[in-house]
Short mmCIF file of C-alpha atoms in Angstrom, two decimals:
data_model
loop_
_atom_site.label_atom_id
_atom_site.label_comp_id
_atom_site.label_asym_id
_atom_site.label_seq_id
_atom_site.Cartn_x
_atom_site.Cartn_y
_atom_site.Cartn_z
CA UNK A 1 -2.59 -4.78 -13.43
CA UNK A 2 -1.32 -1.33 -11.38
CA UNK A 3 0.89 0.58 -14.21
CA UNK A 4 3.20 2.51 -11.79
CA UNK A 5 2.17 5.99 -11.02
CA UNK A 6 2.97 9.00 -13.19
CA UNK A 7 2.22 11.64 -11.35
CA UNK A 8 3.23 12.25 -7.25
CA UNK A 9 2.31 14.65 -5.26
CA UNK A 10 4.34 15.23 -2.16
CA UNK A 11 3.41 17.94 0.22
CA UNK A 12 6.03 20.41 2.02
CA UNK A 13 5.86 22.37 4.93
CA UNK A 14 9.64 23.06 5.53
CA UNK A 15 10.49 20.31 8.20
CA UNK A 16 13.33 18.02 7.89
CA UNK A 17 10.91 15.27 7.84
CA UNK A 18 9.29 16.45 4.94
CA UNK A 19 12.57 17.14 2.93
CA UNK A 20 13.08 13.26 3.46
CA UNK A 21 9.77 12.87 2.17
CA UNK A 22 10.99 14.83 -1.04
CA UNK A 23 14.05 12.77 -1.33
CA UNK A 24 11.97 9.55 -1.64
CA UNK A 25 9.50 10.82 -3.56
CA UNK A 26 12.19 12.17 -6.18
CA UNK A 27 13.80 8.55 -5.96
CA UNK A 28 10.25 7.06 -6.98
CA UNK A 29 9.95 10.06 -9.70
CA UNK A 30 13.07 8.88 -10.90
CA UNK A 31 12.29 5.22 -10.81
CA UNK A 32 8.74 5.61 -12.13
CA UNK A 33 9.60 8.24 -15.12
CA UNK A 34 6.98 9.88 -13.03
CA UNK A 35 6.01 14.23 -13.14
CA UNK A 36 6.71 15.60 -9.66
CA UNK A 37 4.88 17.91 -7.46
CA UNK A 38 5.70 19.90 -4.86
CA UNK A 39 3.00 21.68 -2.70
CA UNK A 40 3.32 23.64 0.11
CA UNK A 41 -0.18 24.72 2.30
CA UNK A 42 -0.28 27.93 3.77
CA UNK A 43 -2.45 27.26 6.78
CA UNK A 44 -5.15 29.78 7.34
CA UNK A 45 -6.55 30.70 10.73
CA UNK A 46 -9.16 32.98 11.85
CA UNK A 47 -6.90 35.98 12.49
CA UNK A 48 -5.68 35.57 9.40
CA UNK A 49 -9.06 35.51 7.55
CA UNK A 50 -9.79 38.97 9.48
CA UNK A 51 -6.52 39.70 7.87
CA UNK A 52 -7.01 39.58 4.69
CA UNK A 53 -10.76 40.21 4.48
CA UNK A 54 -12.00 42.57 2.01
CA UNK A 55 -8.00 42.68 0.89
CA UNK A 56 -7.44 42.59 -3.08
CA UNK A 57 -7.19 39.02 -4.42
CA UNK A 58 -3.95 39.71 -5.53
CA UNK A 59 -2.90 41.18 -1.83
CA UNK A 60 -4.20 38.10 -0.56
CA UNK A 61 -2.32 35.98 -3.17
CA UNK A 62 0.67 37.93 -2.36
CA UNK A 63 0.66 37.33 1.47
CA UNK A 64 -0.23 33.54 0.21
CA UNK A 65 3.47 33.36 -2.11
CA UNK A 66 5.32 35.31 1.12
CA UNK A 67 5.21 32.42 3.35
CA UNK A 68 5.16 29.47 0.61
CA UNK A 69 7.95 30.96 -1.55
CA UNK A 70 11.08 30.37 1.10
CA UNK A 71 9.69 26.39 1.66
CA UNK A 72 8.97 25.71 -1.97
CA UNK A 73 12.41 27.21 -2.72
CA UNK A 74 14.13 25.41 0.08
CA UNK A 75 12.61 22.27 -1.55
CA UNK A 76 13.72 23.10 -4.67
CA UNK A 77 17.11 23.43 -4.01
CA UNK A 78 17.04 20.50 -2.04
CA UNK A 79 16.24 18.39 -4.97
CA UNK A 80 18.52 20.32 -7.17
CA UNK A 81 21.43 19.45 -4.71
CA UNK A 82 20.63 15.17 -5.26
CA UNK A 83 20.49 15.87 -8.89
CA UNK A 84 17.19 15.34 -9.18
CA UNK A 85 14.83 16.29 -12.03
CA UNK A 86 13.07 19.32 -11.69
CA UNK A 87 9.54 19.57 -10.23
CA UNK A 88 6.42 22.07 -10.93
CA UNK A 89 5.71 24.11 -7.37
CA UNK A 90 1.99 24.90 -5.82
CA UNK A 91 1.04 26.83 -3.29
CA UNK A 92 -2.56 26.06 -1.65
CA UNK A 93 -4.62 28.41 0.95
CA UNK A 94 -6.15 26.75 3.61
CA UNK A 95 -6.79 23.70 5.79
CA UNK A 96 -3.30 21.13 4.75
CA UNK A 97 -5.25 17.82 5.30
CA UNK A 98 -7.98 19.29 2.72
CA UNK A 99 -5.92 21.20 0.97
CA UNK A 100 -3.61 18.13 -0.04
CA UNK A 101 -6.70 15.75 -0.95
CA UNK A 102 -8.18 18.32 -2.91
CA UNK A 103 -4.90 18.79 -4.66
CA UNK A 104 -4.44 14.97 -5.32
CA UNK A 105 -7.65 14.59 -6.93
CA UNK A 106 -7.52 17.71 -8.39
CA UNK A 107 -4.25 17.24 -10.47
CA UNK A 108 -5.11 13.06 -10.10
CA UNK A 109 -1.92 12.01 -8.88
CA UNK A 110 -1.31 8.55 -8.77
CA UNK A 111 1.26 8.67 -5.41
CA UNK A 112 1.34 10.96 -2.20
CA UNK A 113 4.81 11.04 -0.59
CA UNK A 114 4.61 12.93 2.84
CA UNK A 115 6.60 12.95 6.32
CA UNK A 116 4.46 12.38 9.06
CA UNK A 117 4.96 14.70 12.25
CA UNK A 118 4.69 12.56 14.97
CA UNK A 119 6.05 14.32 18.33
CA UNK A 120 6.50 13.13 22.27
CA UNK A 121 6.78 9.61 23.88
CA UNK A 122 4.04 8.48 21.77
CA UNK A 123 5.34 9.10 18.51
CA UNK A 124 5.70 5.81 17.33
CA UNK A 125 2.06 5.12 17.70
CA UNK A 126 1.18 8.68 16.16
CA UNK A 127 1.26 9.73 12.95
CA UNK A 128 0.67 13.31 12.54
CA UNK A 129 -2.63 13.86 12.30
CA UNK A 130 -2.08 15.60 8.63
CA UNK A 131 -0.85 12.24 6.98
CA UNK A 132 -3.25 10.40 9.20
CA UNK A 133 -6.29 12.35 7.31
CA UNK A 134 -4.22 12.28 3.79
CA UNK A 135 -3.93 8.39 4.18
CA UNK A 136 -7.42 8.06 5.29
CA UNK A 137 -9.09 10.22 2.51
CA UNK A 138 -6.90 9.79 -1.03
CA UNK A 139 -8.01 7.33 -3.39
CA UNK A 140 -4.31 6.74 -4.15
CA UNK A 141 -0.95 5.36 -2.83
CA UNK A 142 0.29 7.17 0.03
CA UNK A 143 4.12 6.72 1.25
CA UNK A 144 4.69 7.75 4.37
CA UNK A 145 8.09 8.91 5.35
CA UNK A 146 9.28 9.05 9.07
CA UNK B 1 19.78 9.55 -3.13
CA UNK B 2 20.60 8.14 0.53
CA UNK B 3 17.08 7.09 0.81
CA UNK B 4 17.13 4.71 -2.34
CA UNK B 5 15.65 1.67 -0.88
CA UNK B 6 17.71 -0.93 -0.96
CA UNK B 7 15.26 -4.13 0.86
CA UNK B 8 11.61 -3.63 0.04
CA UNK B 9 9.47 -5.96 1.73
CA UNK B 10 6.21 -6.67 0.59
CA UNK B 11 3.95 -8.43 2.64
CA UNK B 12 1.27 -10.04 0.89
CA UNK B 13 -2.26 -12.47 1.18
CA UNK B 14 -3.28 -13.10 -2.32
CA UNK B 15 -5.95 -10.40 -2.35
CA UNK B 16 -5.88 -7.76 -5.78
CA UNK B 17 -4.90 -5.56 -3.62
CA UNK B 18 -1.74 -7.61 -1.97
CA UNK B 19 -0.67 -8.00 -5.94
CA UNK B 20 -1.19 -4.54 -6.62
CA UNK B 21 1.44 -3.80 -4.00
CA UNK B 22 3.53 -6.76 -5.66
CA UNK B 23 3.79 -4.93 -8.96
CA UNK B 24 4.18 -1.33 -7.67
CA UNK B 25 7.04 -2.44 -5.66
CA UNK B 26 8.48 -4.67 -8.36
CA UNK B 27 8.44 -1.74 -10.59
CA UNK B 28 10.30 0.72 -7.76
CA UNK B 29 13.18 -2.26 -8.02
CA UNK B 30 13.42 -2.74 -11.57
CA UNK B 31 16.93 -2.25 -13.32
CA UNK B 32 17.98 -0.46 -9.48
CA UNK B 33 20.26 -2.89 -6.75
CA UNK B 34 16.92 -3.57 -4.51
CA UNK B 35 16.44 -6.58 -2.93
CA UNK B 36 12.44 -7.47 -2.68
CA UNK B 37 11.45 -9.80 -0.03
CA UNK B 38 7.76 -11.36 -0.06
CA UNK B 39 6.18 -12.31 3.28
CA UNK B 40 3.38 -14.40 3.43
CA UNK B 41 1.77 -14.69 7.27
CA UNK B 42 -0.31 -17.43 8.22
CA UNK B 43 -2.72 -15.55 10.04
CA UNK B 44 -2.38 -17.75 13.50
CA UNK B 45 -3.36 -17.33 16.70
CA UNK B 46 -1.76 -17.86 20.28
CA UNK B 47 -4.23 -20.85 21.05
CA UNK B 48 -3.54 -21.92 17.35
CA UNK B 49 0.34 -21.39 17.74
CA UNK B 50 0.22 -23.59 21.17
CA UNK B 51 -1.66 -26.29 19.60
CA UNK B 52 1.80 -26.09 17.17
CA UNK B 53 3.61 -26.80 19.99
CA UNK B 54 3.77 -30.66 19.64
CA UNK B 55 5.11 -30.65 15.94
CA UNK B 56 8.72 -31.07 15.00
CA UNK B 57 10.26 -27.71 13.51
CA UNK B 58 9.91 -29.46 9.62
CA UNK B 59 6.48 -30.54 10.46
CA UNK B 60 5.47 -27.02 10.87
CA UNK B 61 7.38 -25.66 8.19
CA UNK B 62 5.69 -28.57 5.90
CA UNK B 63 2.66 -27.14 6.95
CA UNK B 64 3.47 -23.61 6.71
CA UNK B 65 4.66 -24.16 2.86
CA UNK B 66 1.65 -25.96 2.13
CA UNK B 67 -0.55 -23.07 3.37
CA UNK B 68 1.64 -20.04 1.44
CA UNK B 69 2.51 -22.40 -1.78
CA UNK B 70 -1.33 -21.12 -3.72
CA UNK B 71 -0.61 -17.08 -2.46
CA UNK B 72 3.39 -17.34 -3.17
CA UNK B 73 3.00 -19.10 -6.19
CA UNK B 74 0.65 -16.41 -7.66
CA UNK B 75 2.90 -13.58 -6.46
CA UNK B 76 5.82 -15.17 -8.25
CA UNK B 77 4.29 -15.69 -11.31
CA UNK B 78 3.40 -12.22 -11.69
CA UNK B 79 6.77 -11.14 -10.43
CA UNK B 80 8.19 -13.11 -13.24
CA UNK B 81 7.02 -10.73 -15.58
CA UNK B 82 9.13 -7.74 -14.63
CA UNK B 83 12.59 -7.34 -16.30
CA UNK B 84 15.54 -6.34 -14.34
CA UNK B 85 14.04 -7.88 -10.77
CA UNK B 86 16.73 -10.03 -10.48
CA UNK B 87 16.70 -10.26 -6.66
CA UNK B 88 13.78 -11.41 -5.52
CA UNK B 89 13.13 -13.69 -2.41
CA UNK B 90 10.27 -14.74 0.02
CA UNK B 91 9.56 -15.20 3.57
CA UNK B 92 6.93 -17.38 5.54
CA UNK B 93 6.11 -16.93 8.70
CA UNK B 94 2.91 -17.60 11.08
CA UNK B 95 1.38 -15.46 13.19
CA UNK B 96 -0.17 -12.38 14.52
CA UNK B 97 0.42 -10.43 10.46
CA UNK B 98 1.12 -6.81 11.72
CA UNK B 99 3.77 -8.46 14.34
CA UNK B 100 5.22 -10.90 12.02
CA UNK B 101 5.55 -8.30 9.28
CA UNK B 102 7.36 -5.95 12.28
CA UNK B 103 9.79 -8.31 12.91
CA UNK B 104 10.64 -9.24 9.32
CA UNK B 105 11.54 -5.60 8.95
CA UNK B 106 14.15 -5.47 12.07
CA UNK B 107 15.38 -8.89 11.20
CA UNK B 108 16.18 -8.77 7.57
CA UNK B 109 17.08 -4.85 7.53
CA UNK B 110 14.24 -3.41 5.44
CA UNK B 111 13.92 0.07 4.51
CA UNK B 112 10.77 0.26 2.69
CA UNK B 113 7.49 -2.00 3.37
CA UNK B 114 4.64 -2.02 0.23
CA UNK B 115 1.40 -3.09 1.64
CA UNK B 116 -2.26 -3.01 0.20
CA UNK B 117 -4.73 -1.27 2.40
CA UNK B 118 -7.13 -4.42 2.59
CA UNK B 119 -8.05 -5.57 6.27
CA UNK B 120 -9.55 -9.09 6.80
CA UNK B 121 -13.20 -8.02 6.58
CA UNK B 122 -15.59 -5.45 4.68
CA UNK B 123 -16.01 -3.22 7.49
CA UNK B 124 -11.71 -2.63 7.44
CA UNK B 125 -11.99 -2.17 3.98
CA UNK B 126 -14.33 1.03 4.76
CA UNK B 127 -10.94 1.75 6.98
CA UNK B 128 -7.29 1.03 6.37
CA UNK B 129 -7.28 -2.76 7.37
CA UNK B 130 -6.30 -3.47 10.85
CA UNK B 131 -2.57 -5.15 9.37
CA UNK B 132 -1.59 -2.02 6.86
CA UNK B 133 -2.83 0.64 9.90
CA UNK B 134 -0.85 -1.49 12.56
CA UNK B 135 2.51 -1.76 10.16
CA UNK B 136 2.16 2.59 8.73
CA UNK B 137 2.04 3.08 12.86
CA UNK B 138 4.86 1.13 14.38
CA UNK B 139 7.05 0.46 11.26
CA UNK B 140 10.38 2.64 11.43
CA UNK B 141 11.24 2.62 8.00
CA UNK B 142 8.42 4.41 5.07
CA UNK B 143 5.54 2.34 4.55
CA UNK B 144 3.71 2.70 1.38
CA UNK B 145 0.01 1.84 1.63
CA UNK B 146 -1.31 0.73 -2.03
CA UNK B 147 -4.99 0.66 -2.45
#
Protein backbone atom coordinates (compact mmCIF):
# COMPACT_ATOMS: atom_id res chain seq x y z
CA UNK A 1 0.00 0.00 0.00
CA UNK A 2 0.98 4.02 -0.74
CA UNK A 3 3.13 5.00 2.56
CA UNK A 4 2.38 8.79 2.51
CA UNK A 5 4.94 10.91 0.86
CA UNK A 6 8.09 12.20 2.57
CA UNK A 7 9.33 14.48 0.53
CA UNK A 8 7.17 17.57 -1.45
CA UNK A 9 8.21 19.67 -3.69
CA UNK A 10 6.19 22.78 -4.26
CA UNK A 11 7.26 25.29 -6.80
CA UNK A 12 7.14 29.28 -6.27
CA UNK A 13 7.07 31.98 -8.51
CA UNK A 14 5.84 34.82 -6.13
CA UNK A 15 2.00 34.87 -6.96
CA UNK A 16 -0.60 34.76 -4.40
CA UNK A 17 -1.73 31.60 -5.89
CA UNK A 18 1.35 29.99 -5.33
CA UNK A 19 1.74 31.18 -1.63
CA UNK A 20 -1.64 29.19 -1.19
CA UNK A 21 0.02 26.45 -2.78
CA UNK A 22 2.78 26.73 0.03
CA UNK A 23 0.25 26.90 2.73
CA UNK A 24 -1.21 23.49 1.70
CA UNK A 25 1.73 21.98 0.98
CA UNK A 26 3.16 22.97 4.57
CA UNK A 27 -0.27 21.59 6.01
CA UNK A 28 0.51 18.13 4.17
CA UNK A 29 4.36 18.52 5.41
CA UNK A 30 2.96 18.83 8.65
CA UNK A 31 0.47 16.05 8.39
CA UNK A 32 2.81 13.67 6.55
CA UNK A 33 6.09 14.31 8.88
CA UNK A 34 7.16 15.04 5.38
CA UNK A 35 10.83 17.31 4.27
CA UNK A 36 9.69 20.40 2.38
CA UNK A 37 10.89 22.06 -0.67
CA UNK A 38 10.65 25.17 -1.97
CA UNK A 39 11.81 25.99 -5.58
CA UNK A 40 11.61 28.92 -7.39
CA UNK A 41 12.53 28.86 -11.55
CA UNK A 42 14.16 31.67 -12.93
CA UNK A 43 12.83 31.62 -16.45
CA UNK A 44 15.42 32.09 -19.11
CA UNK A 45 14.77 33.69 -22.46
CA UNK A 46 16.84 34.35 -25.39
CA UNK A 47 17.88 37.88 -24.43
CA UNK A 48 18.82 36.67 -21.45
CA UNK A 49 21.05 33.82 -22.76
CA UNK A 50 22.86 36.70 -24.93
CA UNK A 51 23.06 38.12 -21.50
CA UNK A 52 24.89 36.11 -19.78
CA UNK A 53 26.88 34.37 -22.52
CA UNK A 54 30.47 33.96 -22.08
CA UNK A 55 29.67 35.63 -18.36
CA UNK A 56 31.56 33.80 -15.34
CA UNK A 57 29.54 30.90 -13.90
CA UNK A 58 29.44 32.55 -10.82
CA UNK A 59 28.12 36.01 -12.60
CA UNK A 60 25.61 33.95 -14.09
CA UNK A 61 24.75 32.22 -10.76
CA UNK A 62 24.64 35.56 -9.25
CA UNK A 63 22.11 37.15 -11.69
CA UNK A 64 20.29 33.52 -11.14
CA UNK A 65 20.04 34.21 -6.84
CA UNK A 66 19.03 38.19 -7.77
CA UNK A 67 15.70 37.40 -9.00
CA UNK A 68 15.01 34.01 -6.94
CA UNK A 69 16.26 35.38 -3.59
CA UNK A 70 13.19 38.09 -2.92
CA UNK A 71 10.43 35.01 -3.91
CA UNK A 72 12.18 32.28 -2.01
CA UNK A 73 12.42 34.75 0.90
CA UNK A 74 8.91 35.97 0.55
CA UNK A 75 8.02 32.23 0.80
CA UNK A 76 9.93 31.76 3.59
CA UNK A 77 8.55 34.17 5.66
CA UNK A 78 5.31 33.24 4.62
CA UNK A 79 5.63 29.89 6.16
CA UNK A 80 7.43 31.25 9.11
CA UNK A 81 4.34 33.55 9.77
CA UNK A 82 1.74 30.02 9.97
CA UNK A 83 4.30 28.51 12.17
CA UNK A 84 5.30 26.21 9.95
CA UNK A 85 8.46 24.06 9.94
CA UNK A 86 11.20 25.26 8.08
CA UNK A 87 11.91 24.26 4.46
CA UNK A 88 15.33 23.83 2.32
CA UNK A 89 15.17 26.64 -0.75
CA UNK A 90 16.30 25.93 -4.63
CA UNK A 91 16.72 27.99 -7.21
CA UNK A 92 16.59 26.38 -10.89
CA UNK A 93 17.69 28.15 -14.38
CA UNK A 94 15.57 27.61 -17.09
CA UNK A 95 12.34 26.40 -18.69
CA UNK A 96 9.67 26.08 -15.12
CA UNK A 97 7.63 23.13 -16.60
CA UNK A 98 11.17 21.25 -17.11
CA UNK A 99 12.78 22.72 -14.61
CA UNK A 100 10.17 21.44 -11.90
CA UNK A 101 10.05 17.72 -13.38
CA UNK A 102 13.60 17.58 -13.48
CA UNK A 103 13.68 18.77 -9.92
CA UNK A 104 11.02 16.16 -8.75
CA UNK A 105 12.81 13.32 -10.06
CA UNK A 106 15.91 14.68 -9.33
CA UNK A 107 15.47 15.08 -5.47
CA UNK A 108 12.45 12.06 -5.93
CA UNK A 109 9.81 13.75 -4.22
CA UNK A 110 6.94 11.87 -3.48
CA UNK A 111 4.22 15.10 -3.76
CA UNK A 112 4.14 18.32 -6.03
CA UNK A 113 2.01 21.10 -4.50
CA UNK A 114 1.63 24.02 -7.09
CA UNK A 115 -1.02 26.94 -7.88
CA UNK A 116 -2.13 26.82 -11.21
CA UNK A 117 -2.34 30.28 -13.17
CA UNK A 118 -5.33 30.15 -14.93
CA UNK A 119 -6.36 33.80 -16.29
CA UNK A 120 -9.59 35.31 -18.41
CA UNK A 121 -13.20 34.00 -18.89
CA UNK A 122 -11.86 30.66 -19.44
CA UNK A 123 -10.10 30.08 -16.40
CA UNK A 124 -12.05 27.50 -15.01
CA UNK A 125 -11.40 25.26 -17.92
CA UNK A 126 -7.57 26.31 -17.93
CA UNK A 127 -5.06 25.37 -15.88
CA UNK A 128 -1.93 27.18 -16.43
CA UNK A 129 -0.15 25.61 -18.80
CA UNK A 130 2.96 25.14 -16.16
CA UNK A 131 0.88 22.75 -13.82
CA UNK A 132 -0.81 21.38 -16.88
CA UNK A 133 2.83 20.02 -18.12
CA UNK A 134 3.92 19.27 -14.26
CA UNK A 135 0.69 17.08 -13.89
CA UNK A 136 1.15 15.53 -17.20
CA UNK A 137 4.92 14.59 -16.85
CA UNK A 138 5.71 13.66 -12.85
CA UNK A 139 5.58 10.21 -11.89
CA UNK A 140 4.17 11.45 -8.55
CA UNK A 141 1.16 13.06 -6.76
CA UNK A 142 0.47 16.42 -7.89
CA UNK A 143 -1.96 18.86 -5.77
CA UNK A 144 -3.12 21.47 -7.49
CA UNK A 145 -4.06 24.60 -5.71
CA UNK A 146 -6.44 27.28 -7.26
CA UNK B 1 -3.32 26.98 8.53
CA UNK B 2 -6.68 28.41 6.90
CA UNK B 3 -6.30 25.95 4.19
CA UNK B 4 -6.37 22.77 6.53
CA UNK B 5 -8.89 20.73 4.79
CA UNK B 6 -11.56 20.11 6.65
CA UNK B 7 -14.04 17.62 3.96
CA UNK B 8 -11.85 15.53 1.71
CA UNK B 9 -13.71 13.72 -0.76
CA UNK B 10 -12.40 10.88 -2.38
CA UNK B 11 -13.99 9.55 -5.23
CA UNK B 12 -13.23 6.12 -5.93
CA UNK B 13 -13.88 2.75 -8.51
CA UNK B 14 -12.05 -0.04 -6.92
CA UNK B 15 -9.01 0.25 -9.18
CA UNK B 16 -5.19 0.23 -7.16
CA UNK B 17 -5.09 3.34 -8.07
CA UNK B 18 -8.72 4.58 -6.57
CA UNK B 19 -7.23 2.84 -3.12
CA UNK B 20 -4.08 4.47 -3.43
CA UNK B 21 -5.95 7.76 -3.25
CA UNK B 22 -8.04 6.09 -0.29
CA UNK B 23 -4.95 5.71 1.87
CA UNK B 24 -3.12 8.96 0.94
CA UNK B 25 -6.12 10.85 1.88
CA UNK B 26 -6.84 8.76 4.97
CA UNK B 27 -3.42 9.50 6.09
CA UNK B 28 -3.83 13.60 5.37
CA UNK B 29 -6.99 13.09 8.02
CA UNK B 30 -5.49 11.06 10.56
CA UNK B 31 -5.49 12.38 14.29
CA UNK B 32 -6.65 16.13 12.38
CA UNK B 33 -10.81 17.20 12.55
CA UNK B 34 -11.30 16.10 8.66
CA UNK B 35 -14.23 14.69 7.57
CA UNK B 36 -13.53 12.05 4.51
CA UNK B 37 -16.37 11.36 2.28
CA UNK B 38 -16.13 8.31 -0.31
CA UNK B 39 -18.07 8.56 -3.57
CA UNK B 40 -18.67 5.74 -5.55
CA UNK B 41 -20.39 6.67 -9.24
CA UNK B 42 -22.18 4.23 -11.14
CA UNK B 43 -20.87 5.09 -14.33
CA UNK B 44 -24.54 5.64 -16.11
CA UNK B 45 -25.61 7.05 -18.98
CA UNK B 46 -28.57 9.44 -20.06
CA UNK B 47 -30.30 6.53 -22.11
CA UNK B 48 -29.33 4.28 -19.06
CA UNK B 49 -30.60 6.95 -16.47
CA UNK B 50 -34.09 7.23 -18.56
CA UNK B 51 -34.54 3.61 -18.67
CA UNK B 52 -34.36 4.37 -14.50
CA UNK B 53 -37.10 6.37 -14.92
CA UNK B 54 -39.87 3.73 -14.17
CA UNK B 55 -38.33 2.55 -10.75
CA UNK B 56 -39.48 3.76 -7.38
CA UNK B 57 -36.73 6.03 -5.61
CA UNK B 58 -35.77 2.66 -3.14
CA UNK B 59 -35.76 0.51 -6.14
CA UNK B 60 -32.97 2.49 -7.54
CA UNK B 61 -31.20 3.02 -4.50
CA UNK B 62 -31.49 -1.00 -3.96
CA UNK B 63 -29.86 -1.18 -7.07
CA UNK B 64 -27.39 1.46 -6.68
CA UNK B 65 -26.14 -0.26 -3.21
CA UNK B 66 -25.95 -3.46 -4.80
CA UNK B 67 -23.65 -2.12 -7.55
CA UNK B 68 -21.15 0.05 -4.96
CA UNK B 69 -21.47 -2.70 -1.97
CA UNK B 70 -18.02 -4.97 -3.70
CA UNK B 71 -15.96 -1.27 -4.42
CA UNK B 72 -17.26 0.38 -0.92
CA UNK B 73 -16.77 -2.57 0.95
CA UNK B 74 -13.07 -2.85 -0.13
CA UNK B 75 -12.46 0.86 0.47
CA UNK B 76 -13.77 0.48 4.00
CA UNK B 77 -11.90 -2.29 4.90
CA UNK B 78 -8.77 -0.70 4.13
CA UNK B 79 -9.91 2.51 5.71
CA UNK B 80 -10.38 0.52 8.82
CA UNK B 81 -6.87 0.22 9.22
CA UNK B 82 -5.95 3.83 9.88
CA UNK B 83 -6.03 5.11 13.52
CA UNK B 84 -7.47 8.40 14.35
CA UNK B 85 -10.01 8.43 11.04
CA UNK B 86 -12.79 8.64 13.09
CA UNK B 87 -15.03 10.47 10.59
CA UNK B 88 -15.43 8.72 7.78
CA UNK B 89 -18.60 8.48 5.50
CA UNK B 90 -19.64 7.50 1.88
CA UNK B 91 -21.66 8.66 -0.93
CA UNK B 92 -23.39 6.82 -3.97
CA UNK B 93 -24.47 8.32 -6.69
CA UNK B 94 -25.08 7.38 -10.58
CA UNK B 95 -24.06 9.03 -13.33
CA UNK B 96 -21.91 10.90 -15.68
CA UNK B 97 -18.45 10.39 -12.79
CA UNK B 98 -16.70 13.80 -13.46
CA UNK B 99 -20.36 15.53 -13.02
CA UNK B 100 -21.45 13.51 -10.16
CA UNK B 101 -18.13 13.97 -8.38
CA UNK B 102 -18.70 18.07 -9.24
CA UNK B 103 -21.71 18.17 -7.59
CA UNK B 104 -20.77 16.16 -4.51
CA UNK B 105 -18.17 18.84 -3.97
CA UNK B 106 -20.76 21.98 -4.07
CA UNK B 107 -23.31 19.96 -2.22
CA UNK B 108 -21.53 18.58 0.75
CA UNK B 109 -18.91 21.62 1.04
CA UNK B 110 -15.63 19.93 0.13
CA UNK B 111 -12.40 21.54 0.12
CA UNK B 112 -10.07 19.01 -1.06
CA UNK B 113 -10.91 16.09 -3.72
CA UNK B 114 -8.14 12.88 -3.80
CA UNK B 115 -8.49 11.14 -7.05
CA UNK B 116 -6.27 8.44 -8.85
CA UNK B 117 -5.25 9.39 -12.32
CA UNK B 118 -6.81 6.10 -13.92
CA UNK B 119 -9.35 6.77 -16.89
CA UNK B 120 -11.70 3.91 -18.00
CA UNK B 121 -9.41 2.51 -20.70
CA UNK B 122 -5.56 1.90 -21.52
CA UNK B 123 -5.27 4.59 -23.90
CA UNK B 124 -6.42 7.30 -20.71
CA UNK B 125 -4.07 5.65 -18.70
CA UNK B 126 -1.23 6.87 -21.30
CA UNK B 127 -3.17 10.36 -20.29
CA UNK B 128 -4.75 11.56 -17.08
CA UNK B 129 -8.14 9.60 -17.33
CA UNK B 130 -10.94 11.48 -18.79
CA UNK B 131 -12.78 11.64 -14.86
CA UNK B 132 -9.44 12.93 -12.81
CA UNK B 133 -8.65 15.58 -16.00
CA UNK B 134 -12.44 16.65 -16.04
CA UNK B 135 -12.58 17.06 -11.93
CA UNK B 136 -8.42 18.98 -11.70
CA UNK B 137 -10.27 21.39 -14.55
CA UNK B 138 -13.62 22.44 -13.23
CA UNK B 139 -13.23 21.57 -9.47
CA UNK B 140 -12.94 24.90 -7.32
CA UNK B 141 -11.39 23.57 -4.43
CA UNK B 142 -7.40 21.68 -4.81
CA UNK B 143 -7.58 18.48 -6.41
CA UNK B 144 -4.89 16.06 -5.74
CA UNK B 145 -4.28 13.61 -8.59
CA UNK B 146 -2.61 10.25 -7.07
CA UNK B 147 -1.05 7.98 -9.54
Amino acid sequence: MLRPPAHILVPVDGTETSLRALELGATMAAAFHARLTVLTVVEHNAADDVGLRGREEDTRTRVVEDEADPILDRAEAHLAALGAPTCTRLARYGDPDEEIVAAARELQVELVVMGTRALGRLAELLLGSTSDAVLHQVGCPVTLVR
Amino acid sequence: MSITPRHLLVPVDGSERSLHAAAFAASLCAGSEARLTTLYVVPATSAEMMGMRHLTQAEVELHLEKAAAPVLGKVSELLGSFEGLDQHGELVRFGDPADEILTAVQRLGVDHIVMGSRGLSHLEELLLGSVSEKVVRRASCPVTVVR
